[in-house]
PDB file of C-alpha atoms and ligand atoms in Angstrom:
ATOM      1  CA  MET A 154     -61.993  17.361 -39.078  1.00  0.00           C
ATOM      2  CA  ASN A 155     -61.173  13.689 -38.615  1.00  0.00           C
ATOM      3  CA  PHE A 156     -61.950  11.476 -35.639  1.00  0.00           C
ATOM      4  CA  GLU A 157     -58.321  10.954 -34.742  1.00  0.00           C
ATOM      5  CA  GLN A 158     -57.939  14.722 -34.410  1.00  0.00           C
ATOM      6  CA  ILE A 159     -61.088  14.963 -32.280  1.00  0.00           C
ATOM      7  CA  PHE A 160     -59.727  12.515 -29.688  1.00  0.00           C
ATOM      8  CA  LYS A 161     -56.355  14.276 -29.702  1.00  0.00           C
ATOM      9  CA  ASN A 162     -58.139  17.599 -29.144  1.00  0.00           C
ATOM     10  CA  ASN A 163     -60.006  16.037 -26.248  1.00  0.00           C
ATOM     11  CA  GLU A 164     -56.742  14.966 -24.560  1.00  0.00           C
ATOM     12  CA  LYS A 165     -55.388  18.478 -25.012  1.00  0.00           C
ATOM     13  CA  TRP A 166     -58.555  19.983 -23.559  1.00  0.00           C
ATOM     14  CA  ILE A 167     -58.360  17.711 -20.491  1.00  0.00           C
ATOM     15  CA  ALA A 168     -54.731  18.751 -19.966  1.00  0.00           C
ATOM     16  CA  GLU A 169     -55.615  22.451 -20.222  1.00  0.00           C
ATOM     17  CA  LYS A 170     -58.547  22.223 -17.849  1.00  0.00           C
ATOM     18  CA  THR A 171     -56.724  20.223 -15.211  1.00  0.00           C
ATOM     19  CA  GLN A 172     -53.659  22.450 -15.439  1.00  0.00           C
ATOM     20  CA  GLN A 173     -55.864  25.433 -14.499  1.00  0.00           C
ATOM     21  CA  ASN A 174     -57.735  23.456 -11.854  1.00  0.00           C
ATOM     22  CA  PRO A 175     -56.626  19.895 -10.941  1.00  0.00           C
ATOM     23  CA  SER A 176     -60.086  19.012  -9.593  1.00  0.00           C
ATOM     24  CA  PHE A 177     -61.954  20.500 -12.565  1.00  0.00           C
ATOM     25  CA  PHE A 178     -63.635  17.246 -13.629  1.00  0.00           C
ATOM     26  CA  GLN A 179     -64.295  16.019 -10.072  1.00  0.00           C
ATOM     27  CA  ASP A 180     -66.024  19.354  -9.405  1.00  0.00           C
ATOM     28  CA  LEU A 181     -67.974  19.068 -12.651  1.00  0.00           C
ATOM     29  CA  SER A 182     -69.244  15.597 -11.810  1.00  0.00           C
ATOM     30  CA  LYS A 183     -70.780  16.766  -8.535  1.00  0.00           C
ATOM     31  CA  GLY A 184     -73.744  18.406 -10.266  1.00  0.00           C
ATOM     32  CA  GLN A 185     -74.914  21.326 -12.321  1.00  0.00           C
ATOM     33  CA  LYS A 186     -76.409  24.680 -11.402  1.00  0.00           C
ATOM     34  CA  PRO A 187     -76.631  26.595 -14.695  1.00  0.00           C
ATOM     35  CA  GLU A 188     -78.204  30.051 -14.534  1.00  0.00           C
ATOM     36  CA  ILE A 189     -79.154  30.163 -18.206  1.00  0.00           C
ATOM     37  CA  LEU A 190     -81.249  27.980 -20.466  1.00  0.00           C
ATOM     38  CA  TYR A 191     -80.064  28.644 -24.028  1.00  0.00           C
ATOM     39  CA  ILE A 192     -82.365  27.734 -26.919  1.00  0.00           C
ATOM     40  CA  GLY A 193     -80.560  28.143 -30.222  1.00  0.00           C
ATOM     41  CA  CYS A 194     -80.296  26.873 -33.779  1.00  0.00           C
ATOM     42  CA  SER A 195     -78.542  23.592 -34.638  1.00  0.00           C
ATOM     43  CA  ASP A 196     -76.487  25.450 -37.243  1.00  0.00           C
ATOM     44  CA  SER A 197     -72.834  24.329 -37.042  1.00  0.00           C
ATOM     45  CA  ARG A 198     -71.642  27.928 -37.239  1.00  0.00           C
ATOM     46  CA  VAL A 199     -73.463  29.055 -34.105  1.00  0.00           C
ATOM     47  CA  THR A 200     -71.308  27.627 -31.338  1.00  0.00           C
ATOM     48  CA  ALA A 201     -73.182  28.676 -28.212  1.00  0.00           C
ATOM     49  CA  GLU A 202     -70.545  28.185 -25.503  1.00  0.00           C
ATOM     50  CA  ASP A 203     -67.692  29.370 -27.661  1.00  0.00           C
ATOM     51  CA  LEU A 204     -69.270  32.628 -28.811  1.00  0.00           C
ATOM     52  CA  MET A 205     -70.467  33.414 -25.282  1.00  0.00           C
ATOM     53  CA  GLY A 206     -67.241  32.429 -23.581  1.00  0.00           C
ATOM     54  CA  ALA A 207     -69.216  30.032 -21.377  1.00  0.00           C
ATOM     55  CA  GLN A 208     -67.635  27.228 -19.353  1.00  0.00           C
ATOM     56  CA  PRO A 209     -68.983  23.706 -18.745  1.00  0.00           C
ATOM     57  CA  GLY A 210     -71.827  23.895 -16.219  1.00  0.00           C
ATOM     58  CA  GLU A 211     -72.874  27.432 -17.120  1.00  0.00           C
ATOM     59  CA  LEU A 212     -75.436  26.840 -19.870  1.00  0.00           C
ATOM     60  CA  PHE A 213     -78.273  24.353 -20.200  1.00  0.00           C
ATOM     61  CA  ILE A 214     -78.681  23.993 -23.955  1.00  0.00           C
ATOM     62  CA  HIS A 215     -81.359  23.042 -26.435  1.00  0.00           C
ATOM     63  CA  ARG A 216     -80.779  23.373 -30.160  1.00  0.00           C
ATOM     64  CA  ASN A 217     -83.052  22.640 -33.094  1.00  0.00           C
ATOM     65  CA  ILE A 218     -83.613  23.914 -36.619  1.00  0.00           C
ATOM     66  CA  ALA A 219     -84.283  27.676 -36.411  1.00  0.00           C
ATOM     67  CA  ASN A 220     -84.436  27.787 -32.577  1.00  0.00           C
ATOM     68  CA  MET A 221     -88.148  27.006 -32.430  1.00  0.00           C
ATOM     69  CA  VAL A 222     -90.289  26.662 -29.312  1.00  0.00           C
ATOM     70  CA  VAL A 223     -93.269  24.611 -30.462  1.00  0.00           C
ATOM     71  CA  SER A 224     -95.871  23.801 -27.842  1.00  0.00           C
ATOM     72  CA  ILE A 225     -96.434  20.213 -29.042  1.00  0.00           C
ATOM     73  CA  ASP A 226     -92.706  19.438 -29.310  1.00  0.00           C
ATOM     74  CA  LEU A 227     -92.153  17.184 -26.313  1.00  0.00           C
ATOM     75  CA  ASN A 228     -88.391  17.671 -26.617  1.00  0.00           C
ATOM     76  CA  VAL A 229     -88.168  21.454 -26.232  1.00  0.00           C
ATOM     77  CA  MET A 230     -91.046  21.506 -23.734  1.00  0.00           C
ATOM     78  CA  SER A 231     -89.283  18.913 -21.561  1.00  0.00           C
ATOM     79  CA  VAL A 232     -86.064  20.925 -21.687  1.00  0.00           C
ATOM     80  CA  ILE A 233     -87.855  24.137 -20.636  1.00  0.00           C
ATOM     81  CA  ASN A 234     -89.723  22.361 -17.886  1.00  0.00           C
ATOM     82  CA  TYR A 235     -86.649  20.639 -16.489  1.00  0.00           C
ATOM     83  CA  ALA A 236     -84.463  23.751 -16.680  1.00  0.00           C
ATOM     84  CA  VAL A 237     -87.023  26.110 -15.156  1.00  0.00           C
ATOM     85  CA  THR A 238     -88.735  23.880 -12.602  1.00  0.00           C
ATOM     86  CA  HIS A 239     -85.899  21.584 -11.498  1.00  0.00           C
ATOM     87  CA  LEU A 240     -82.607  23.325 -12.304  1.00  0.00           C
ATOM     88  CA  LYS A 241     -84.225  26.666 -11.487  1.00  0.00           C
ATOM     89  CA  VAL A 242     -82.422  28.669 -14.148  1.00  0.00           C
ATOM     90  CA  GLN A 243     -82.816  32.422 -13.773  1.00  0.00           C
ATOM     91  CA  HIS A 244     -82.874  33.293 -17.484  1.00  0.00           C
ATOM     92  CA  VAL A 245     -84.159  31.704 -20.685  1.00  0.00           C
ATOM     93  CA  VAL A 246     -82.361  32.899 -23.820  1.00  0.00           C
ATOM     94  CA  VAL A 247     -83.679  32.318 -27.324  1.00  0.00           C
ATOM     95  CA  CYS A 248     -80.814  32.963 -29.726  1.00  0.00           C
ATOM     96  CA  GLY A 249     -81.415  33.133 -33.476  1.00  0.00           C
ATOM     97  CA  HIS A 250     -78.859  33.945 -36.137  1.00  0.00           C
ATOM     98  CA  TYR A 251     -78.699  35.761 -39.460  1.00  0.00           C
ATOM     99  CA  GLU A 252     -78.329  33.511 -42.527  1.00  0.00           C
ATOM    100  CA  CYS A 253     -80.412  30.824 -40.799  1.00  0.00           C
ATOM    101  CA  GLY A 254     -81.105  28.050 -43.304  1.00  0.00           C
ATOM    102  CA  GLY A 255     -84.369  27.107 -41.566  1.00  0.00           C
ATOM    103  CA  VAL A 256     -85.700  30.651 -41.770  1.00  0.00           C
ATOM    104  CA  LYS A 257     -84.509  30.938 -45.374  1.00  0.00           C
ATOM    105  CA  ALA A 258     -86.273  27.711 -46.352  1.00  0.00           C
ATOM    106  CA  SER A 259     -89.524  29.042 -44.899  1.00  0.00           C
ATOM    107  CA  LEU A 260     -89.288  32.017 -47.272  1.00  0.00           C
ATOM    108  CA  GLN A 261     -89.182  29.779 -50.331  1.00  0.00           C
ATOM    109  CA  PRO A 262     -92.047  27.873 -51.980  1.00  0.00           C
ATOM    110  CA  LEU A 263     -90.419  24.464 -51.616  1.00  0.00           C
ATOM    111  CA  ASP A 264     -91.689  21.042 -50.587  1.00  0.00           C
ATOM    112  CA  MET A 265     -89.170  19.999 -47.922  1.00  0.00           C
ATOM    113  CA  GLY A 266     -90.911  16.731 -47.032  1.00  0.00           C
ATOM    114  CA  ILE A 267     -90.704  15.868 -43.333  1.00  0.00           C
ATOM    115  CA  LEU A 268     -89.448  19.392 -42.644  1.00  0.00           C
ATOM    116  CA  ASN A 269     -92.706  20.967 -43.882  1.00  0.00           C
ATOM    117  CA  PRO A 270     -94.575  20.974 -40.543  1.00  0.00           C
ATOM    118  CA  TRP A 271     -91.493  22.331 -38.756  1.00  0.00           C
ATOM    119  CA  LEU A 272     -90.977  25.135 -41.270  1.00  0.00           C
ATOM    120  CA  ARG A 273     -94.714  25.833 -41.167  1.00  0.00           C
ATOM    121  CA  ASN A 274     -94.158  27.298 -37.709  1.00  0.00           C
ATOM    122  CA  ILE A 275     -91.745  29.851 -39.207  1.00  0.00           C
ATOM    123  CA  ARG A 276     -94.159  30.595 -42.062  1.00  0.00           C
ATOM    124  CA  ASP A 277     -96.746  31.332 -39.353  1.00  0.00           C
ATOM    125  CA  VAL A 278     -94.342  33.907 -37.894  1.00  0.00           C
ATOM    126  CA  TYR A 279     -94.199  35.493 -41.346  1.00  0.00           C
ATOM    127  CA  ARG A 280     -97.995  35.591 -41.555  1.00  0.00           C
ATOM    128  CA  THR A 281     -98.238  37.154 -38.079  1.00  0.00           C
ATOM    129  CA  HIS A 282     -95.895  39.958 -39.201  1.00  0.00           C
ATOM    130  CA  GLN A 283     -96.773  39.991 -42.900  1.00  0.00           C
ATOM    131  CA  LYS A 284     -97.520  43.713 -43.085  1.00  0.00           C
ATOM    132  CA  GLU A 285     -94.129  44.708 -41.706  1.00  0.00           C
ATOM    133  CA  LEU A 286     -92.201  42.112 -43.725  1.00  0.00           C
ATOM    134  CA  ASP A 287     -93.944  42.769 -47.049  1.00  0.00           C
ATOM    135  CA  ALA A 288     -93.064  46.455 -46.691  1.00  0.00           C
ATOM    136  CA  ILE A 289     -89.327  45.592 -46.766  1.00  0.00           C
ATOM    137  CA  ALA A 290     -88.221  45.653 -50.406  1.00  0.00           C
ATOM    138  CA  ASN A 291     -84.645  44.462 -49.833  1.00  0.00           C
ATOM    139  CA  GLU A 292     -84.659  40.663 -49.679  1.00  0.00           C
ATOM    140  CA  GLN A 293     -81.637  40.432 -47.352  1.00  0.00           C
ATOM    141  CA  LYS A 294     -83.180  42.934 -44.927  1.00  0.00           C
ATOM    142  CA  LYS A 295     -86.480  41.048 -45.023  1.00  0.00           C
ATOM    143  CA  PHE A 296     -84.650  37.783 -44.274  1.00  0.00           C
ATOM    144  CA  ASP A 297     -82.765  39.423 -41.373  1.00  0.00           C
ATOM    145  CA  ARG A 298     -85.958  40.896 -39.978  1.00  0.00           C
ATOM    146  CA  LEU A 299     -87.748  37.539 -40.121  1.00  0.00           C
ATOM    147  CA  VAL A 300     -84.865  36.033 -38.129  1.00  0.00           C
ATOM    148  CA  GLU A 301     -85.394  38.723 -35.457  1.00  0.00           C
ATOM    149  CA  LEU A 302     -89.190  38.402 -35.439  1.00  0.00           C
ATOM    150  CA  ASN A 303     -88.865  34.629 -35.184  1.00  0.00           C
ATOM    151  CA  VAL A 304     -86.734  35.053 -32.048  1.00  0.00           C
ATOM    152  CA  GLU A 305     -89.361  37.390 -30.587  1.00  0.00           C
ATOM    153  CA  GLU A 306     -92.163  34.950 -31.337  1.00  0.00           C
ATOM    154  CA  GLN A 307     -90.221  32.045 -29.814  1.00  0.00           C
ATOM    155  CA  CYS A 308     -89.642  34.140 -26.686  1.00  0.00           C
ATOM    156  CA  ILE A 309     -93.396  34.653 -26.545  1.00  0.00           C
ATOM    157  CA  ASN A 310     -93.847  30.887 -26.908  1.00  0.00           C
ATOM    158  CA  VAL A 311     -91.502  30.417 -23.934  1.00  0.00           C
ATOM    159  CA  ILE A 312     -93.587  32.895 -21.929  1.00  0.00           C
ATOM    160  CA  LYS A 313     -96.754  30.961 -22.795  1.00  0.00           C
ATOM    161  CA  THR A 314     -95.608  27.989 -20.702  1.00  0.00           C
ATOM    162  CA  ALA A 315     -96.935  27.508 -17.185  1.00  0.00           C
ATOM    163  CA  ALA A 316     -93.482  26.736 -15.728  1.00  0.00           C
ATOM    164  CA  VAL A 317     -92.079  30.064 -16.967  1.00  0.00           C
ATOM    165  CA  GLN A 318     -95.073  32.085 -15.768  1.00  0.00           C
ATOM    166  CA  LYS A 319     -94.758  30.483 -12.338  1.00  0.00           C
ATOM    167  CA  ALA A 320     -90.998  31.096 -12.141  1.00  0.00           C
ATOM    168  CA  TYR A 321     -91.511  34.740 -13.171  1.00  0.00           C
ATOM    169  CA  LYS A 322     -93.916  35.286 -10.286  1.00  0.00           C
ATOM    170  CA  GLU A 323     -91.857  33.321  -7.774  1.00  0.00           C
ATOM    171  CA  ARG A 324     -88.315  34.467  -8.533  1.00  0.00           C
ATOM    172  CA  GLY A 325     -88.357  36.975 -11.388  1.00  0.00           C
ATOM    173  CA  LEU A 326     -87.104  34.671 -14.151  1.00  0.00           C
ATOM    174  CA  THR A 327     -86.420  36.590 -17.377  1.00  0.00           C
ATOM    175  CA  VAL A 328     -86.649  35.710 -21.072  1.00  0.00           C
ATOM    176  CA  GLN A 329     -84.085  37.203 -23.464  1.00  0.00           C
ATOM    177  CA  GLY A 330     -84.086  37.347 -27.256  1.00  0.00           C
ATOM    178  CA  TRP A 331     -80.715  37.500 -29.007  1.00  0.00           C
ATOM    179  CA  VAL A 332     -79.412  37.236 -32.563  1.00  0.00           C
ATOM    180  CA  PHE A 333     -75.937  36.067 -33.526  1.00  0.00           C
ATOM    181  CA  ASP A 334     -74.607  37.945 -36.538  1.00  0.00           C
ATOM    182  CA  MET A 335     -72.145  35.475 -38.061  1.00  0.00           C
ATOM    183  CA  ARG A 336     -71.111  38.103 -40.612  1.00  0.00           C
ATOM    184  CA  THR A 337     -69.365  40.034 -37.841  1.00  0.00           C
ATOM    185  CA  GLY A 338     -69.354  37.553 -34.941  1.00  0.00           C
ATOM    186  CA  LYS A 339     -71.447  39.933 -32.878  1.00  0.00           C
ATOM    187  CA  LEU A 340     -74.119  38.822 -30.432  1.00  0.00           C
ATOM    188  CA  ILE A 341     -77.057  41.260 -30.532  1.00  0.00           C
ATOM    189  CA  ASP A 342     -79.548  41.722 -27.709  1.00  0.00           C
ATOM    190  CA  LEU A 343     -82.989  42.407 -29.233  1.00  0.00           C
ATOM    191  CA  LYS A 344     -83.915  43.975 -25.873  1.00  0.00           C
ATOM    192  CA  ILE A 345     -87.316  42.378 -25.617  1.00  0.00           C
ATOM    193  CA  ASP A 346     -89.294  43.999 -22.831  1.00  0.00           C
ATOM    194  CA  PHE A 347     -90.152  40.887 -20.828  1.00  0.00           C
ATOM    195  CA  PRO A 348     -92.669  42.412 -18.360  1.00  0.00           C
ATOM    196  CA  GLN A 349     -94.431  44.288 -21.161  1.00  0.00           C
ATOM    197  CA  THR A 350     -94.595  41.242 -23.455  1.00  0.00           C
ATOM    198  CA  LEU A 351     -95.889  39.226 -20.547  1.00  0.00           C
ATOM    199  CA  SER A 352     -98.617  41.735 -19.718  1.00  0.00           C
ATOM    200  CA  HIS A 353     -99.693  41.832 -23.379  1.00  0.00           C
ATOM    201  CA  ILE A 354    -100.180  38.112 -23.778  1.00  0.00           C
ATOM    202  CA  MET A 355    -101.345  37.201 -20.277  1.00  0.00           C
ATOM    203  CA  LYS A 356    -104.953  38.061 -21.034  1.00  0.00           C
ATOM    204  CA  ILE A 357    -105.034  35.093 -23.399  1.00  0.00           C
ATOM    205  CA  TYR A 358    -102.268  32.786 -22.185  1.00  0.00           C
ATOM    206  CA  ASN A 359    -102.444  33.146 -18.413  1.00  0.00           C
ATOM    207  CA  LEU A 360    -102.022  29.701 -16.836  1.00  0.00           C
ATOM    208  CA  GLU A 361    -101.355  30.760 -13.275  1.00  0.00           C
TER     209      GLU A 361
HETATM  210 CO1   CO B  11     -80.323  28.389 -38.201  1.00  0.00          CO
END
């Protein structure tokens, strides 16, 4: 993909959008009211809008290595706070994906330098679910399961924030955990029971 092509693609995209709706960009510039905050992996193969068929203005997006929600990461915490408190999104989605390089790296005894503290958070997910994961003999299945458990744990980290707890009480905001299977293209809903997860952790993490 060269830069010349990128700018040509952009012209084509503008033409397509304005052909469907001549005021598309004027409408877009008036403001945003996305219903979903999407937290996903930075992986180039996981194209959030494309795989969901979402249009500009529909998703508020945060991406980082292995779709992590770390409480001392000012970046992701600012995104959650802004999306939930100010944009008033109705759903927060954490979307992981199979074959995630970040999750894979956390399974290997490797010094990754500056990435060590980031990957440590995924290793902590492993430790939290060590019994279940160690019982899986097949390495690929273990890797896939850690991807799923990491999504669950990041959903729990979303639920631990005061803004999300408040929005749940006030307007029934939900948290969803999904996995993108790039081997088939399928988006899988892990069907995390939001009210049940919330009731389990509230004893410790209640901020309201
Ligand atoms: Co990834």
